[in-house]
Every structure is written in structure tokens, then in C-alpha cells.
Coordinates of C-alpha atoms and ligand atoms in Angstrom, one line a residue:
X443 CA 0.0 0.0 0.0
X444 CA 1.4 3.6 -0.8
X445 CA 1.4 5.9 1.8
X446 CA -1.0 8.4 1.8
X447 CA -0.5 11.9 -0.1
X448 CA -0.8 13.8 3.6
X449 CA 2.8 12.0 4.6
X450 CA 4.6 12.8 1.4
X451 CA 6.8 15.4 3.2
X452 CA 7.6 13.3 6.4
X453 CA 9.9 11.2 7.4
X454 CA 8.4 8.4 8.8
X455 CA 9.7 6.1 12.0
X456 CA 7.3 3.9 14.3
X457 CA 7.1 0.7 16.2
X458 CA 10.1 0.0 17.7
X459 CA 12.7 2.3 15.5
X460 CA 10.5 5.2 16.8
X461 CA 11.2 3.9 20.5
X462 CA 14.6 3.4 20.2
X463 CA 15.3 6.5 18.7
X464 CA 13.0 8.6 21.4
X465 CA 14.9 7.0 24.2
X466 CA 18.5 7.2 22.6
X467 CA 17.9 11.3 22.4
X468 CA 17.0 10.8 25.8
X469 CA 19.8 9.3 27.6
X470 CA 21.6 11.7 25.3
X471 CA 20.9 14.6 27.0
X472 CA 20.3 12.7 30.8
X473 CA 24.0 11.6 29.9
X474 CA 24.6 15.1 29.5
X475 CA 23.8 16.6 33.0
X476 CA 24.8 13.8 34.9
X477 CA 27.8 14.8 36.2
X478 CA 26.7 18.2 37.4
X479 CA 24.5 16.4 39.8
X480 CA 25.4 16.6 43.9
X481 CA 27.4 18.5 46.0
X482 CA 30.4 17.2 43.9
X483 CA 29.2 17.7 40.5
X484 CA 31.3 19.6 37.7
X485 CA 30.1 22.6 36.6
X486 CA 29.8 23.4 32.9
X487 CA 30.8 26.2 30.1
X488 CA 27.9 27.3 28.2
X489 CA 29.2 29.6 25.0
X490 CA 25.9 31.0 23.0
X491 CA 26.3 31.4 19.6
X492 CA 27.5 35.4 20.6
X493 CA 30.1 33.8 22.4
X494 CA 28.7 34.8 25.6
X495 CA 29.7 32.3 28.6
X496 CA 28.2 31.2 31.8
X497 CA 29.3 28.6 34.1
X498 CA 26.9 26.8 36.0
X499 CA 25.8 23.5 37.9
X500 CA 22.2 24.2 37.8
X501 CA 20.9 21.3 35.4
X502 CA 17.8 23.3 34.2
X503 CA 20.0 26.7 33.0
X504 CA 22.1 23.6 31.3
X505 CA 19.3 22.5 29.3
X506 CA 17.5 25.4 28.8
X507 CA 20.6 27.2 27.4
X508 CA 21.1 24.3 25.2
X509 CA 19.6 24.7 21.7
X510 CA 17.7 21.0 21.4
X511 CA 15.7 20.0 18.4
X512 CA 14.8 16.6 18.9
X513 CA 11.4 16.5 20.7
X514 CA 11.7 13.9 23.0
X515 CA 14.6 16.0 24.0
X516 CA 12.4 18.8 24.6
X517 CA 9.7 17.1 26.7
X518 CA 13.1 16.6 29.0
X519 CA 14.0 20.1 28.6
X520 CA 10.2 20.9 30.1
X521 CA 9.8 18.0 32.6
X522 CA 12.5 19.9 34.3
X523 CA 11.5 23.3 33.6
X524 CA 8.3 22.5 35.6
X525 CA 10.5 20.7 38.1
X526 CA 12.0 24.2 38.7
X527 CA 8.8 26.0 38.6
X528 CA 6.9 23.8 41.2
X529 CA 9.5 22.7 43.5
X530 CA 12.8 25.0 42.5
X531 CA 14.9 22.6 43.2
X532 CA 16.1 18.6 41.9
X533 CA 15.9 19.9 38.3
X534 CA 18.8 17.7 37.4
X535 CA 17.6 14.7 39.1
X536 CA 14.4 14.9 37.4
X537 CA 15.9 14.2 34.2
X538 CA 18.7 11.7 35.2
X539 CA 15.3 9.6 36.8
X540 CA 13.8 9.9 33.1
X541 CA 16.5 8.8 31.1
X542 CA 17.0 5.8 33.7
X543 CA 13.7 5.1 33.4
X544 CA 13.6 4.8 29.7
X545 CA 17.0 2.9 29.7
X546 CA 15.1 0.5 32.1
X547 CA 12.2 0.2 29.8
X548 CA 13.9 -0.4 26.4
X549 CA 15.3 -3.5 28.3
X550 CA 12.2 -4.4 28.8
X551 CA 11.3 -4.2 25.4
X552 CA 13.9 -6.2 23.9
X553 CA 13.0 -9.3 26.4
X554 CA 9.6 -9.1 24.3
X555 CA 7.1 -6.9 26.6
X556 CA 5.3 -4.0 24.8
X557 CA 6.0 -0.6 25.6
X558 CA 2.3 -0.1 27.1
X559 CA 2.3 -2.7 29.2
X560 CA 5.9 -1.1 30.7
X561 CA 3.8 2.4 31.0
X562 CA 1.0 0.9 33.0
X563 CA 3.3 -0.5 35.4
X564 CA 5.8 2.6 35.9
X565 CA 1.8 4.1 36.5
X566 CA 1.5 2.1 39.2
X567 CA 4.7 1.9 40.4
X568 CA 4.6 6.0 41.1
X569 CA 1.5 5.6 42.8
X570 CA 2.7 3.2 45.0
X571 CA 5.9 5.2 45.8
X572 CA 3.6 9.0 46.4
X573 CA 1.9 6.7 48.9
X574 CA 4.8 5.4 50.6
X575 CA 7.0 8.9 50.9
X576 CA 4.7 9.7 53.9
X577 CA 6.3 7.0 55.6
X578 CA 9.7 8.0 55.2
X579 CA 9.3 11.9 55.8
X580 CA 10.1 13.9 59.0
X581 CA 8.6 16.5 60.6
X582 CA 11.0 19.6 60.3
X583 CA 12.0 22.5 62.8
X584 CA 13.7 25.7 62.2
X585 CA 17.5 24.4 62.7
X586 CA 15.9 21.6 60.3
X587 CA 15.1 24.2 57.8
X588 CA 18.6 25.7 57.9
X589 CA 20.0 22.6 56.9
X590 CA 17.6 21.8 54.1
X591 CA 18.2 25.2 52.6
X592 CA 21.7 24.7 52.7
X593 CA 21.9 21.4 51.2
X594 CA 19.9 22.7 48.5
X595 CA 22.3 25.0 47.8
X596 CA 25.4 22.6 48.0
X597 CA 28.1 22.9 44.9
X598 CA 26.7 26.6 44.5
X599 CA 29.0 29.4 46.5
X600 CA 31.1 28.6 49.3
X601 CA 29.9 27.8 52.9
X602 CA 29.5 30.9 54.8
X603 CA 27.7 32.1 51.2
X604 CA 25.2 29.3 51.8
X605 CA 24.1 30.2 55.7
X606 CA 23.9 33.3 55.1
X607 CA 21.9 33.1 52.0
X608 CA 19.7 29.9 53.9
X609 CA 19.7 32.4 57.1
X610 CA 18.1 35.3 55.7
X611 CA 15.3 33.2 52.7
X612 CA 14.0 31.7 55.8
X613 CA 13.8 34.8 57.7
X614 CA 11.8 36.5 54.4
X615 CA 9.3 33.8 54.0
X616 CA 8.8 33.0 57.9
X617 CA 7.5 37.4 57.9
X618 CA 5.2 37.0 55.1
X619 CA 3.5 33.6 55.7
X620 CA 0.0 34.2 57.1
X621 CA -2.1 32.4 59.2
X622 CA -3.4 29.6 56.7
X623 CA 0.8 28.6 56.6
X624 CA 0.9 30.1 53.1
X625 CA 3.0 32.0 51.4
X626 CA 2.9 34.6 48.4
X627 CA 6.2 35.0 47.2
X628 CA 5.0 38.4 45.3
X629 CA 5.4 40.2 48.8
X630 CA 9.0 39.0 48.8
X631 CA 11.1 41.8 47.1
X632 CA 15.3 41.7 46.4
X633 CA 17.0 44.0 46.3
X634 CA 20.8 43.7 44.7
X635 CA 23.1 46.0 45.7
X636 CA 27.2 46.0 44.5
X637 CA 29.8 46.5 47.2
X638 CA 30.0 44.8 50.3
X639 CA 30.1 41.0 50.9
X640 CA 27.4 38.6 50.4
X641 CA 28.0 37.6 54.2
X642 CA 26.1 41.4 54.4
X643 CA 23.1 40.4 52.7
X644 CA 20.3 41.2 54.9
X645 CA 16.2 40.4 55.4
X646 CA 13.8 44.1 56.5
X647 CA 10.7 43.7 57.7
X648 CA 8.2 45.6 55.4
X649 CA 8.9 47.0 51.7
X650 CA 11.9 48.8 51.4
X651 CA 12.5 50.9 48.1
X652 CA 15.9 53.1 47.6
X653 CA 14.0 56.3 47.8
X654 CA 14.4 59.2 49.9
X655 CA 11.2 61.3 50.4
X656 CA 10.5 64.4 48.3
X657 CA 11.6 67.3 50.9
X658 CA 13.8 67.1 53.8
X659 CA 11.2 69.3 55.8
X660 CA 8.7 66.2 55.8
X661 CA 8.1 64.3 58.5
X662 CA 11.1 61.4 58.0
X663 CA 8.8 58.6 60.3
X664 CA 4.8 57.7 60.3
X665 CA 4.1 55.5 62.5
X666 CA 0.1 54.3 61.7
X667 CA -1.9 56.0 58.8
X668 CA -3.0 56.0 55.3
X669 CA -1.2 55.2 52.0
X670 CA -2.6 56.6 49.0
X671 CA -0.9 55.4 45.8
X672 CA -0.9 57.5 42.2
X673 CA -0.2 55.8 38.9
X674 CA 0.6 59.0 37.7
X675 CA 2.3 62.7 39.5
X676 CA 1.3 65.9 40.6
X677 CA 2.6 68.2 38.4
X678 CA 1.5 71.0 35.6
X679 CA 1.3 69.8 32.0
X680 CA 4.2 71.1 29.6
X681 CA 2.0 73.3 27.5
X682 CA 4.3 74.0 24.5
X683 CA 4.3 69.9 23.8
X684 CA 1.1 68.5 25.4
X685 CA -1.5 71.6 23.9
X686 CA -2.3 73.4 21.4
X687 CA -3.4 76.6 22.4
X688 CA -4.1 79.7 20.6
X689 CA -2.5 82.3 23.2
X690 CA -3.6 85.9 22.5
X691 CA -1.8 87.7 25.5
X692 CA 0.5 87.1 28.5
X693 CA -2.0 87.5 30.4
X694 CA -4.1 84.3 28.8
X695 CA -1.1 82.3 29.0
X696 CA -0.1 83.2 33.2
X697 CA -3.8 82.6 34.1
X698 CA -4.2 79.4 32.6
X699 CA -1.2 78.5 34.5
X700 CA -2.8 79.9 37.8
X701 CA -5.9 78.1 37.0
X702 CA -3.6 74.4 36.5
X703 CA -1.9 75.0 40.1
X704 CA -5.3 75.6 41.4
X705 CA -6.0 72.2 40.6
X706 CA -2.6 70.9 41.5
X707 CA -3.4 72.3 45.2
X708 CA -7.3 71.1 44.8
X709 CA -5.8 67.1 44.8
X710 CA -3.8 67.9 47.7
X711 CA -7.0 69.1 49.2
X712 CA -8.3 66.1 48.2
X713 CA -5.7 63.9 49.9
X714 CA -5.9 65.9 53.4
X715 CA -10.0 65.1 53.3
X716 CA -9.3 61.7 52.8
X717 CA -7.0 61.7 56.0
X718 CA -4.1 60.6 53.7
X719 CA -0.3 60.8 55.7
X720 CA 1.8 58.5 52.7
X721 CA 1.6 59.2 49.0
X722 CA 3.7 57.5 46.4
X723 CA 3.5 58.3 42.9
X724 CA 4.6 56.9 39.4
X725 CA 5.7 60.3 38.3
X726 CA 6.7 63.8 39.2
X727 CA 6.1 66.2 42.5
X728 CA 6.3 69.9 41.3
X729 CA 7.7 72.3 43.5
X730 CA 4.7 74.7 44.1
X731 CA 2.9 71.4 45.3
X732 CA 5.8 69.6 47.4
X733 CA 5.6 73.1 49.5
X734 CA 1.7 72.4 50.2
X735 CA 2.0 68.7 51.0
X736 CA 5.5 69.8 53.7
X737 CA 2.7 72.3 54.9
X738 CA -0.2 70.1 55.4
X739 CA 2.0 67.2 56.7
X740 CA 1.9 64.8 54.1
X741 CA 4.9 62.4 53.7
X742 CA 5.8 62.0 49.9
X743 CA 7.3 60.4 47.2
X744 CA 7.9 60.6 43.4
X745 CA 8.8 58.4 40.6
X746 CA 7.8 54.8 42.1
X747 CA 8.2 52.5 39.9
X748 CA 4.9 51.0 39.0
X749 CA 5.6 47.4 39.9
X750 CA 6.7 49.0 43.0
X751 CA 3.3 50.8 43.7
X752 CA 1.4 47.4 43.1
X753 CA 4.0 45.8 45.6
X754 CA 2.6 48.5 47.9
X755 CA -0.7 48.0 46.8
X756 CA -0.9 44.4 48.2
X757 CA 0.8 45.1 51.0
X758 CA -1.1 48.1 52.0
X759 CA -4.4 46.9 50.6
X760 CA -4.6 50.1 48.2
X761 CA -5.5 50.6 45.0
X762 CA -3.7 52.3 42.4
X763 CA -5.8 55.7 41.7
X764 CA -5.4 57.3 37.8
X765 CA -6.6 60.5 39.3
X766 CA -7.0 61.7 43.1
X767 CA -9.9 63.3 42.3
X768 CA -11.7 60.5 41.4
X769 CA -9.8 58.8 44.2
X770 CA -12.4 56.9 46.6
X771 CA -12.0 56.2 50.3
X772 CA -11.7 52.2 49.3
X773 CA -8.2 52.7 47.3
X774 CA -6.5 54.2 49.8
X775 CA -4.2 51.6 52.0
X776 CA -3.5 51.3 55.9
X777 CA 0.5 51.0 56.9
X778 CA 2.2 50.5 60.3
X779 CA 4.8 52.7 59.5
X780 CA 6.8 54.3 56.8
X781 CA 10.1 55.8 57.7
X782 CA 13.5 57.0 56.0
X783 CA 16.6 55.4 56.8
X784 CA 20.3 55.2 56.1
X785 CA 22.1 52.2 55.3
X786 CA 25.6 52.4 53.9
X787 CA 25.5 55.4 52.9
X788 CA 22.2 54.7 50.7
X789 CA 18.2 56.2 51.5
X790 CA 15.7 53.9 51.8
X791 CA 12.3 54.0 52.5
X792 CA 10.8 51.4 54.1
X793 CA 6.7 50.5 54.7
X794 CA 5.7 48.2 57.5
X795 CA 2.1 47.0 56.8
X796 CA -1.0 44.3 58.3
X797 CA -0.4 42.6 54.8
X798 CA 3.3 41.5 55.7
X799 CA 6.0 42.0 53.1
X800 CA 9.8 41.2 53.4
X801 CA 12.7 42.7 51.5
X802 CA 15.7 41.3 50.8
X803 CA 18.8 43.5 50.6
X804 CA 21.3 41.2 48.9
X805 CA 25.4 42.0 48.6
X806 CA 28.0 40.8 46.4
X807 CA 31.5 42.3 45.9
X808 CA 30.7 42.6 41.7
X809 CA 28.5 42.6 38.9
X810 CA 28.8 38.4 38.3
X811 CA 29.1 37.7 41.9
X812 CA 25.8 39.4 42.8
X813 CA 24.1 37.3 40.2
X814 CA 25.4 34.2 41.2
X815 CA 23.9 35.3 44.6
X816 CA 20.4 36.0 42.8
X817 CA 20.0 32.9 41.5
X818 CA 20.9 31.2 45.2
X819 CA 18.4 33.1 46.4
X820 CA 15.3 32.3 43.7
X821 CA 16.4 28.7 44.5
X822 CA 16.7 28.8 48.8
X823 CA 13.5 31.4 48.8
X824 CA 11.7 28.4 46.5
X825 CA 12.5 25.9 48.8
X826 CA 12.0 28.0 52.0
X827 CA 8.6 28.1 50.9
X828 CA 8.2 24.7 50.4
X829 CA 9.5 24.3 54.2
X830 CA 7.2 26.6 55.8
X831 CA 4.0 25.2 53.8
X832 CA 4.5 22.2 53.7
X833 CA 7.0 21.1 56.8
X834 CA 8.0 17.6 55.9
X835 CA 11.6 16.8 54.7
X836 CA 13.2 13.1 53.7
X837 CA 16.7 12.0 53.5
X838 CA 18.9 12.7 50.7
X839 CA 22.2 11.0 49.4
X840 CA 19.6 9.0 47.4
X841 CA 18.5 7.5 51.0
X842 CA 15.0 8.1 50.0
X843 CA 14.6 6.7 46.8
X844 CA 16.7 3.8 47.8
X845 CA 13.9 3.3 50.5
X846 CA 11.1 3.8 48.0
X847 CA 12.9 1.4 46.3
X848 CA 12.7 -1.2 48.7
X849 CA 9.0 -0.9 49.6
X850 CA 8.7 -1.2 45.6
X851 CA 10.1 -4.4 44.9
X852 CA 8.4 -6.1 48.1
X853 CA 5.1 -4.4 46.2
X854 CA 6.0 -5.9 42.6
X855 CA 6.0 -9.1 44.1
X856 CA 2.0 -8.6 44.8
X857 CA 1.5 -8.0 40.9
X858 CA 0.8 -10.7 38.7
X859 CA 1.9 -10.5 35.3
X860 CA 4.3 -8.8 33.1
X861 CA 3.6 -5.6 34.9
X862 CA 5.3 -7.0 37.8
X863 CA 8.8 -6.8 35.9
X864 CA 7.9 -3.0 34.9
X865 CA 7.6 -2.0 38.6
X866 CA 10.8 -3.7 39.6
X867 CA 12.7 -2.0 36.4
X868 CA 11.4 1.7 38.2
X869 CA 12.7 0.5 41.3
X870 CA 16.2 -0.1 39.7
X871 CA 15.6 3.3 38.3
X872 CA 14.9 5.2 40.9
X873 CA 18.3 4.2 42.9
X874 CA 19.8 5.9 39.7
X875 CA 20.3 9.0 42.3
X876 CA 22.9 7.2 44.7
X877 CA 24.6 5.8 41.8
X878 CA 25.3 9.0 40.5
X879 CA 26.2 11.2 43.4
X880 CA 28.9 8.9 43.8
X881 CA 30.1 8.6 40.2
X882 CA 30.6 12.2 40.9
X883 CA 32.2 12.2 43.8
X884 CA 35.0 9.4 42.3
X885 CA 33.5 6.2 44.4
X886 CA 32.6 3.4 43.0
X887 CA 28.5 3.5 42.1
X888 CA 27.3 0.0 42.3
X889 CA 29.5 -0.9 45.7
X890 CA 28.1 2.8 46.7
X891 CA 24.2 1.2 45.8
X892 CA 24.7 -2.4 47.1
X893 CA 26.2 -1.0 50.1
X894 CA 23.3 1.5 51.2
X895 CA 20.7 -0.9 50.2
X896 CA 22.5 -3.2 52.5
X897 CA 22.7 -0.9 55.4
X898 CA 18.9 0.4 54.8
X899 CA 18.0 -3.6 55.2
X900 CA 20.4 -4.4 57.5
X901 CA 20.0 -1.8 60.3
X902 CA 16.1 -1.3 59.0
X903 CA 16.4 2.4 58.7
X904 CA 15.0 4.6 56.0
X905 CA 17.8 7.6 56.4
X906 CA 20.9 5.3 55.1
X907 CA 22.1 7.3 52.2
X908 CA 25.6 7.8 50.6
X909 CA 28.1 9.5 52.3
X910 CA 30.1 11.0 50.0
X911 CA 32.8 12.5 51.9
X912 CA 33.8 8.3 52.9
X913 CA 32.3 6.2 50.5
X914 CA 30.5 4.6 52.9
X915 CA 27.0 4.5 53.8
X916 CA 25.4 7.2 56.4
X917 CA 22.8 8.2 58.4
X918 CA 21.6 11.5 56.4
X919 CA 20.0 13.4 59.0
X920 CA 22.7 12.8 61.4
X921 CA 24.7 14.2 58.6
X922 CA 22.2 17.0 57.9
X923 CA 21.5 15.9 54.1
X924 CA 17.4 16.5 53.9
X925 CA 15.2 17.9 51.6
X926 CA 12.3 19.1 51.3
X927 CA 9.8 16.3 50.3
X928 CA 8.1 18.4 47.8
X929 CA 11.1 18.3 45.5
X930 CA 11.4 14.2 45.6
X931 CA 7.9 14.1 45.1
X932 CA 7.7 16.4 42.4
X933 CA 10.9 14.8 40.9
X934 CA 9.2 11.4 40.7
X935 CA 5.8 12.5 39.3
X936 CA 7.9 14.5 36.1
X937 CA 10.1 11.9 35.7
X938 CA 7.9 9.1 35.1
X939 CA 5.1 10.8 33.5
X940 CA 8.0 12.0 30.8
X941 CA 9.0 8.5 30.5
X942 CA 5.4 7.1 30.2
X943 CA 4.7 10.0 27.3
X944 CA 7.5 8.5 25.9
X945 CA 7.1 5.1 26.1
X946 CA 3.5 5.7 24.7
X947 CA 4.8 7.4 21.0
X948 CA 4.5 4.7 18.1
X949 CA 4.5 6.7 15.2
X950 CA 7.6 9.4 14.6
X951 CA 6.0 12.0 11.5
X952 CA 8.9 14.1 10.9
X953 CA 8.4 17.0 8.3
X954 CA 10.8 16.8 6.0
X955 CA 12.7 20.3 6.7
X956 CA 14.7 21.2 3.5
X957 CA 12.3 20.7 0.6
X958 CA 14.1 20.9 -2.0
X959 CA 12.0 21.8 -4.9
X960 CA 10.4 19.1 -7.2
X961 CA 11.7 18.5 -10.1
X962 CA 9.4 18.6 -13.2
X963 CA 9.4 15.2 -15.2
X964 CA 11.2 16.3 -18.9
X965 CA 7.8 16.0 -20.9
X966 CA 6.2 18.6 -19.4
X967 CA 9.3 20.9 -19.7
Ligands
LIG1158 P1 19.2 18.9 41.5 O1 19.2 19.9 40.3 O2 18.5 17.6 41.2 O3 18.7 19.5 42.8 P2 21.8 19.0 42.7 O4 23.1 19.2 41.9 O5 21.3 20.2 43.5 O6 20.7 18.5 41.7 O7 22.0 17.7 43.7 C1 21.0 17.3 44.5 C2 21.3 16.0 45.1 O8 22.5 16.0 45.9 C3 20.2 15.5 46.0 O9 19.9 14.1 45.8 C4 20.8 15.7 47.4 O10 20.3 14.7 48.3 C5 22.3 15.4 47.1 N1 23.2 15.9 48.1 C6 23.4 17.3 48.4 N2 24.3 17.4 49.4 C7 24.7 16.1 49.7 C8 25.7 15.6 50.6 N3 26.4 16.4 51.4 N4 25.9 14.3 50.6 C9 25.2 13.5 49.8 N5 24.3 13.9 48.9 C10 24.0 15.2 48.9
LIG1159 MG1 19.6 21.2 43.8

């Protein structure tokens, strides 16, 4: 039969020569970011086509920098982008579990099992391990946390980098989690500044902007009051560019602008009847107006950045006003306090508020140093979060998957079938974790594996994981290796539903991407 006219243009691979090659640009790019994983991964040298470089050991800016075509590749590339989304952390790990899930699998295959069969028992394999992690997980604590954070930032920055940084994301999210234990990271704000060592990276309570208020004569603290917030300024139109007017005399021209401060001081009116003490706005404070806001006690400030004012908003619960005099009681916000201060050398102004905020004021020595330590923080503040929600950690040094991997098997011996083979070859893959931290580290990875399974079964403990400063197995939370549970869980639920996608694909329809153009047959030429 000729294939149909639709699939001219396509290259065409299925059955098994589709599965092979799927899983084969898998492992490719698992094989790729497998020794940046652990505390002793490498790091690697990204060069963009400008020639631009960046070194890293964050598996996700790996693969995301990488220009991929293949799709399978791709579903990779987003299994762990989620991963970092969701859980911020155990990007890497997410994809090394895929690709050692698929290796598994395609062993499978060639002992004669179909790939669907494989996918219903990785299925139930992951539900059976989601059930089990509450078994294994501890209850964290705050010195807990510190250690979680920290180990999520291992092979990033040097030690005292790491407490600090741990120290002062805890401190952040622990101000703005609310009563329901949850936390909205939008009330978080960093703030980068150059000079200085990281080690003086500190947490404020409140929202803290580098602003200094409009006139020295205003009051520099409010303690209690009213916040009224202007996506716009205060300030007199430049008539030669925003108006036309047809101006006869002086005279026309001066009392038009009389009649435009008028108004200017009628808004400030407006502000003092709504009992207002703080205003912020997007734009400009003219100097006729700053006078009349010094005089009726108003504490002000100009040329807030507009995702600054909605930071405020929230906070505050305000609303941004277009135009005061429009303004309506309901927009404006309530604060604790709003005061100048000095740090370094540098203004601030900082807003204390019911609604809870936190800034960060993060130091680095230069330019790339400072943006090593953003990128510590976005991953310690993401897994902060996850500690204070959620409050549950598990073992690492692979300890936890080798004990998920243990309750596995003894469950694959309760399924009948060919299934039973596909939950034991996800158990194998799961213990892909321990096998690799030590690869990294220089020890030997199956000894590493056979020897913490041992230890697990031997001395019945769930917290056995590798120690890679011996080689030998050890107790993880005596040794302060935890993670949040989130991330392992998370890590599991990508991995396998990237290798079940996978393992489902029969037909490859690749469009052929150079067409060259057809050649006309020589009798109609
Ligand atoms: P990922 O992107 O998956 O988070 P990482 O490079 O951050 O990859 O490595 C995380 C892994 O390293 C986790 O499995 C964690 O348990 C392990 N790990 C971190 N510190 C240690 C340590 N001191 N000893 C053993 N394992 C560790
Ligand atoms: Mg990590």
C-alpha cells in the first residue's frame, strides 16, 4: 500500500525504530547533565552562539541554554523546567530519573514486553511510591530548615555564602506567611546592591524601596496611617508639547497656569479630606505642590516604579488611583509605619504593613558575583517556601529513593503479570540517584548502591544514604543531608510521567525540513 499523499513530506519512524530513537535522544541529553549532579558535581561552560559564557551546575540553566531540536529532548528540557517551577529545586535529578527510566524500559522491550504494558506498570509503580514517601518523611523544625536550605544550595557558592543566603530566605518567608501557613512570594522583594560582601546580605521587615522622600522638611517617620498610591504625578502639564493653544496675551497664558496650580493644590486638598499621611506616585512632584504637602503634613514620594506601587498595593491593601480626584476612600491603604533610613550610605524607604512584606537587601563584591547570589536566592527562597508550607523533609544522598525502592520491589511481588517486571525495572531506576552522586564524587557507584541498600536492610532504617565524603553509607540526617519532600515528590511525578509520554509514542511523522523543490518530469518541460 502507498502511503498516503498527507505524509509525502515526512519522514516516517514507528514501532520500535521510533522507541529506540525517542529514548536514545533521551539518555543523550540525561547523559549530558549527569555529572553536574550533587554537591560534587562539575560545573559546565555554556558559549551562545555570541560567544557569551556562563558557568553553572544548575541542570535546568544547562538545558534550557542548550539549543535542542529533537522532541523527545524537549519534553526533557520541560519535565524539568516545571520541576524548577513547582518545587525550585532537583531539576537535574528529574531528568537523570527519566533517562533511567527509559534505559530501564527499552530493556524491557527487547525481552519481548510492549512498551504499554511497561507504561502501566511505571503508572503504578509511582503511585505506589507517592503513597509510601509519607512513611519515610520527617517532621522539620527551624535548625531543620537551615539545613535543608543549605543542602539545596550545595556545589553553589562557598559555605558561609550558603548560611547566610539559607539564614536570611527563611527569615523572608517565615514574615510574610500568614495564618493559613501560606506564602505569596510576590510580597518578597530583592534588592541587589554592589559593594559589600554577600556575608552582608540582609532580610527588612516591610517594603523597602531606595527612595528618599521628596523634601527634607517632611516628617522622616509615620508611625500608623493612610497610604494613597498614584499611577501618575502631581505636576503641571508642559504646554508647549502636550497643547495646542491659541495664546492671544501674556495675560491668557499666566492665568491658565494659575488656574492648573489651582487644581494641583485642589488634589492635595483632596488627599488631606481623605485623611491621607503617605503618598507614592509613578511620576513627578512639582515644586509649588511639594511646599503644600510639607505644609499640610503629608509624607511624599515621586517616581515609584509601578511594579513598586502594586507591591505596595498588596501590602497596603490600596489601590492604584489614575486620578485623586476620582480617588475613593476604598483605594487608599492602611500602613504600620513608613520611615527613611540610612544604610551604607544609601536612602531607603521602608513600609511596615498588616499585609506583611519582606525585603531582601542582597550584597555581592561585583557585577557576576551578585548574580550568582540572585540565582541562590530564587532557589533557597523556592524551597523556604516549600518548608514553611508544607513542613515535611526526607533523607537525601539518594536515601530516600533507595527506601522507596525497597517498599517497591516487596510491592511488585503482589503483581501478577508482566507488569510485575515493569515495577521492579522503576525500582532499579529510581536508585539511579545514589549511583550518581557517587560517580561524581570518584566512588565506586554499584558498591556505593549495594552497600546502602545493605545498610537500609540491614539496620532497618529509612535515612541510610551515601556518604560522599567516605564512600560509605550514612545516616543523612545525622549528617544534615534533607530535603524538602516536595522536591522528591515532584521529581518522581515528572520523571515518570516524561517517561510514560515517551514510552507511549509509536509513530515518529517528521516533516521533512529542506524541501528541495520538485523536479518537473522532462515531458512537461
Ligand atoms: P538537583 O538539580 O537535582 O537539585 P543538585 O546538583 O542540587 O541537583 O543535587 C541534589 C542531590 O545532591 C540530592 O539528591 C541531594 O540529596 C544530594 N546531596 C546534596 N548534598 C549532599 C551531601 N552532602 N551528601 C550526599 N548527597 C548530597
Ligand atoms: Mg539542587
Amino acid at each position: 500500500m502507498s502511503e498516503a499523499p498527507i505524509l509525502r513530506d515526512t519522514i516516517r519512524s514507528n514501532g520500535r525504530e521510533a522507541l529506540q530513537k525517542n529514548i536514545q535522544a533521551a539518555l543523550a541529553l540525561s547523559e549530558a547533565i549527569r555529572s553536574t549532579l550533587g554537591p560534587k558535581g562539575l560545573d559546565k561552560l555554556l558559549i551562545d552562539d555570541e560567544g557569551r559564557t556562563l558557568v553553572t551546575n544548575d541542570g535546568v540553566t544547562v538545558l534550557e541554554t542548550a539549543k535542542v531540536e529533537h522532541p523527545v529532548a524537549k519534553m526533557m528540557i520541560n519535565a524539568s523546567s516545571t520541576q524548577d517551577r513547582i518545587a525550585k529545586d532537583g531539576t537535574t535529578s528529574t531528568v537523570i530519573l527519566a533517562g533511567e527510566m527509559l534505559q530501564n524500559a527499552w530493556q524491557l522491550v527487547l525481552q519481548g514486553i510492549h512498551p504499554s504494558t511497561i507504561a502501566r506498570g511505571y503508572r503504578k509503580a509511582e503511585q505506589y511510591v507517592l503513597q509510601c514517601i509519607p512513611e519515610i518523611k520527617l517532621n522539620s523544625n527551624a535548625k531543620i530548615n537551615e539545613t535543608v536550605v543549605k543542602t539545596s544550595l550545595a556545589g553553589k557558592g562557598h559555605y558561609s555564602m550558603q548560611e547566610v543566603i539559607a539564614k536570611v530566605s527563611l527569615d523572608a518567608v517565615q514574615i510574610v506567611v500568614d495564618e493559613n501557613n501560606s506564602v505569596d512570594m510576590s510580597k518578597i522583594k530583592l534588592i541587589s546592591q554592589t559593594g559589600g560582601r554577600v556575608e552582608d546580605s540582609k532580610v527588612f521587615k516591610g517594603l523597602m524601596l531606595p527612595k528618599n522622600r521628596i523634601s527634607s522638611d517632611m516628617k522622616k517617620e509615620v508611625l500608623g496611617g493612610k497610604i494613597l498610591l498614584v499611577d501618575g504625578g502631581l505636576e503641571k502639564k508642559n504646554v508647549s508639547t502636550d497643547l495646542k493653544l491659541n495664546v492671544g496675551s501674556i495675560g491668557i497664558l499666566e492665568s491658565f497656569r494659575q488656574e492648573e496650580r489651582k487644581m494641583l493644590m485642589q488634589q492635595v486638598d483632596k488627599i488631606v479630606e481623605h485623611g491621607v499621611d503617605v503618598l507614592a506616585c509613578r511620576e513627578s512632584i512639582d515644586d509649588d505642590v511639594k511646599s503644600y504637602l510639607v505644609e499640610k503634613g503629608i509624607q511624599a514620594f515621586r517616581r515609584v516604579a509601578r511594579s513598586d506601587l502594586n507591591m505596595l498595593a498588596r501590602a497596603c491593601g490600596a489601590r492604584l488611583v489614575n486620578s485623586i480626584q476620582t480617588s475613593r476612600v476604598n483605594d487608599i491603604g492602611d500602613l504600620v509605619s513608613s520611615k527613611n533610613i540610612n544604610i551604607d550610605g544609601k536612602d531607603f524607604w521602608i513600609v511596615e504593613s498588616d499585609g506583611k512584606a519582606a525585603t531582601i537587601v542582597a550584597k555581592g563584591s561585583t557585577v557576576d558575583i551578585l548574580g550568582e547570589v540572585e540565582r541562590c536566592f530564587d532557589d533557597s527562597l523556592g524551597v523556604s517556601v516549600q518548608l514553611i508550607e508544607d513542613g515535611f523533609v526526607v533523607c537525601g544522598g539518594g536515601a530516600s529513593y533507595v527506601a522507596l525502592a525497597r517498599r517497591l520491589r516487596r510491592y511488585a511481588e503482589t503483581i501478577p503479570g508482566r507488569e510485575q517486571l515493569a515495577i521492579e525495572a522503576y525500582a532499579d531506576a529510581i536508585e539511579v540517584i545514589v549511583r550518581v552522586l557517587a560517580e561524581n564524587a570518584g566512588i565506586d557507584p554499584i558498591s556505593a548502591l549495594l552497600d546502602v541498600v545493605a545498610e537500609q536492610t540491614n539496620s532497618n532504617s529509612d535515612q541510610i544514604g551515601i556518604n560522599l565524603t567516605t564512600g560509605k553509607p550514612g545516616n543523612m540526617l545525622d549528617l544534615e543531608v534533607l530535603e524538602p519532600q516536595g522536591i522528591v515528590k515532584q521529581a518522581l511525578i515528572g520523571a515518570t510521567e516524561v517517561a510514560i509520554s515517551v514510552l507511549r509514542i509509536d509513530d515518529v511523522l517528521w516533516a521533512k525540513q529542506d524541501l528541495e523543490m520538485p523536479e518537473l518530469p522532462e515531458d512537461e518541460m
